N, C-alpha and C. Protein backbone atom coordinates (compact mmCIF):
# COMPACT_ATOMS: atom_id res chain seq x y z
N MET A 1 -28.76 92.50 21.63
CA MET A 1 -29.84 92.23 22.01
C MET A 1 -30.16 91.02 23.79
N PRO A 2 -29.21 90.04 23.88
CA PRO A 2 -29.47 88.88 24.87
C PRO A 2 -29.43 89.54 25.64
N LEU A 3 -28.16 90.92 25.80
CA LEU A 3 -28.62 91.34 27.02
C LEU A 3 -29.52 92.56 27.72
N ALA A 4 -30.60 92.48 26.74
CA ALA A 4 -31.86 93.16 27.30
C ALA A 4 -32.61 92.15 27.17
N VAL A 5 -33.12 91.20 27.00
CA VAL A 5 -34.15 90.01 26.90
C VAL A 5 -33.32 89.19 27.64
N TRP A 6 -32.50 88.97 27.88
CA TRP A 6 -32.47 87.48 29.02
C TRP A 6 -32.92 87.89 30.53
N PRO A 7 -32.26 89.19 30.86
CA PRO A 7 -32.52 89.65 32.87
C PRO A 7 -34.37 89.13 32.44
N TRP A 8 -35.03 89.89 31.97
CA TRP A 8 -36.49 89.81 31.75
C TRP A 8 -36.75 88.12 31.74
N VAL A 9 -36.10 87.74 30.85
CA VAL A 9 -36.72 86.05 31.02
C VAL A 9 -36.13 85.31 31.85
N VAL A 10 -35.72 85.47 32.42
CA VAL A 10 -34.61 84.71 34.03
C VAL A 10 -35.61 85.82 35.30
N TYR A 11 -36.38 86.98 34.51
CA TYR A 11 -36.74 87.57 35.92
C TYR A 11 -38.69 86.76 36.15
N LEU A 12 -38.77 86.65 35.12
CA LEU A 12 -40.56 85.90 34.79
C LEU A 12 -40.52 84.81 34.96
N ALA A 13 -39.05 83.45 34.51
CA ALA A 13 -39.92 82.48 34.76
C ALA A 13 -38.62 81.47 35.96
N LEU A 14 -38.35 82.83 37.10
CA LEU A 14 -37.68 81.83 38.52
C LEU A 14 -39.53 81.89 39.19
N PRO A 15 -39.14 80.61 39.77
CA PRO A 15 -40.25 80.17 40.69
C PRO A 15 -40.32 80.61 42.00
N VAL A 16 -39.65 81.51 42.60
CA VAL A 16 -39.67 82.47 43.87
C VAL A 16 -40.16 84.09 43.70
N SER A 17 -40.21 84.61 44.26
CA SER A 17 -40.80 86.02 44.79
C SER A 17 -39.02 86.95 44.88
N VAL A 18 -38.46 87.70 43.98
CA VAL A 18 -37.52 88.34 44.26
C VAL A 18 -37.30 89.42 44.02
N SER A 19 -37.07 90.78 44.16
CA SER A 19 -36.91 92.40 43.78
C SER A 19 -36.62 92.10 42.84
N PRO A 20 -36.88 93.22 41.62
CA PRO A 20 -36.86 93.12 40.12
C PRO A 20 -34.94 93.87 40.27
N LEU A 21 -34.51 94.16 41.42
CA LEU A 21 -32.99 94.92 40.80
C LEU A 21 -32.15 93.73 41.77
N LEU A 22 -32.54 93.19 41.82
CA LEU A 22 -31.54 91.69 42.11
C LEU A 22 -30.62 90.86 40.69
N ILE A 23 -32.49 91.34 39.82
CA ILE A 23 -31.34 91.01 38.35
C ILE A 23 -31.47 91.83 37.18
N LEU A 24 -32.12 92.57 37.84
CA LEU A 24 -31.97 93.72 36.23
C LEU A 24 -30.81 94.89 36.37
N LEU A 25 -30.98 95.03 37.90
CA LEU A 25 -29.67 95.62 37.25
C LEU A 25 -28.12 95.77 37.27
N PRO A 26 -28.28 94.24 37.91
CA PRO A 26 -26.21 93.86 37.37
C PRO A 26 -26.68 93.78 35.73
N SER A 27 -27.66 92.80 35.46
CA SER A 27 -27.50 93.29 34.08
C SER A 27 -28.00 94.61 32.84
N ALA A 28 -28.02 95.51 33.41
CA ALA A 28 -28.47 96.83 33.38
C ALA A 28 -26.62 97.58 33.26
N MET A 29 -26.20 97.27 33.99
CA MET A 29 -24.90 97.41 34.40
C MET A 29 -24.13 97.00 33.23
N LEU A 30 -24.41 95.59 33.20
CA LEU A 30 -23.02 94.82 32.20
C LEU A 30 -23.95 95.20 30.65
N LEU A 31 -25.20 95.70 30.59
CA LEU A 31 -25.67 96.11 29.16
C LEU A 31 -24.84 97.57 28.78
N GLY A 32 -24.31 98.17 29.61
CA GLY A 32 -24.06 99.78 29.54
C GLY A 32 -22.41 99.58 29.68
N LEU A 33 -22.10 98.32 30.04
CA LEU A 33 -20.22 97.93 29.82
C LEU A 33 -20.33 97.38 28.64
N ALA A 34 -21.51 97.14 28.25
CA ALA A 34 -21.08 96.43 26.40
C ALA A 34 -20.67 97.60 25.74
N VAL A 35 -22.16 98.01 25.72
CA VAL A 35 -22.54 99.60 24.78
C VAL A 35 -21.49 100.58 25.04
N ASN A 36 -20.66 100.60 26.21
CA ASN A 36 -19.58 101.57 26.46
C ASN A 36 -18.11 101.30 26.08
N ILE A 37 -17.82 99.83 25.57
CA ILE A 37 -17.12 99.36 24.91
C ILE A 37 -17.35 99.27 23.59
N ALA A 38 -18.12 99.35 22.80
CA ALA A 38 -18.87 99.19 21.50
C ALA A 38 -18.68 100.28 20.63
N VAL A 39 -18.98 101.04 21.81
CA VAL A 39 -18.45 102.63 21.29
C VAL A 39 -17.34 103.04 21.61
N GLY A 40 -16.53 102.90 22.42
CA GLY A 40 -15.03 103.74 22.37
C GLY A 40 -14.41 102.12 21.05
N SER A 41 -14.47 101.28 21.15
CA SER A 41 -13.55 100.94 19.68
C SER A 41 -14.31 100.94 18.35
N PHE A 42 -15.50 101.74 18.47
CA PHE A 42 -16.41 102.25 17.02
C PHE A 42 -15.96 104.16 17.28
N LYS A 43 -15.63 104.63 18.26
CA LYS A 43 -14.94 106.15 18.24
C LYS A 43 -14.02 105.86 17.25
N LYS A 44 -12.61 105.41 17.02
CA LYS A 44 -11.40 105.33 16.69
C LYS A 44 -11.75 105.58 14.89
N TYR A 45 -12.77 104.73 14.59
CA TYR A 45 -12.85 104.78 12.91
C TYR A 45 -13.77 106.14 12.48
N LEU A 46 -14.24 107.02 13.10
CA LEU A 46 -14.59 108.46 13.01
C LEU A 46 -13.30 109.25 12.75
């Protein structure tokens, strides 16, 4: 769950105004990669 919460904390804590895409898009891609690896490693037990 840290990959889902951490980007929002960083985005809201930054003292400068940045586009949300600069922070949320890479973290969404990392979350998708982590889910893909978890599902791929679990699938062999089904």
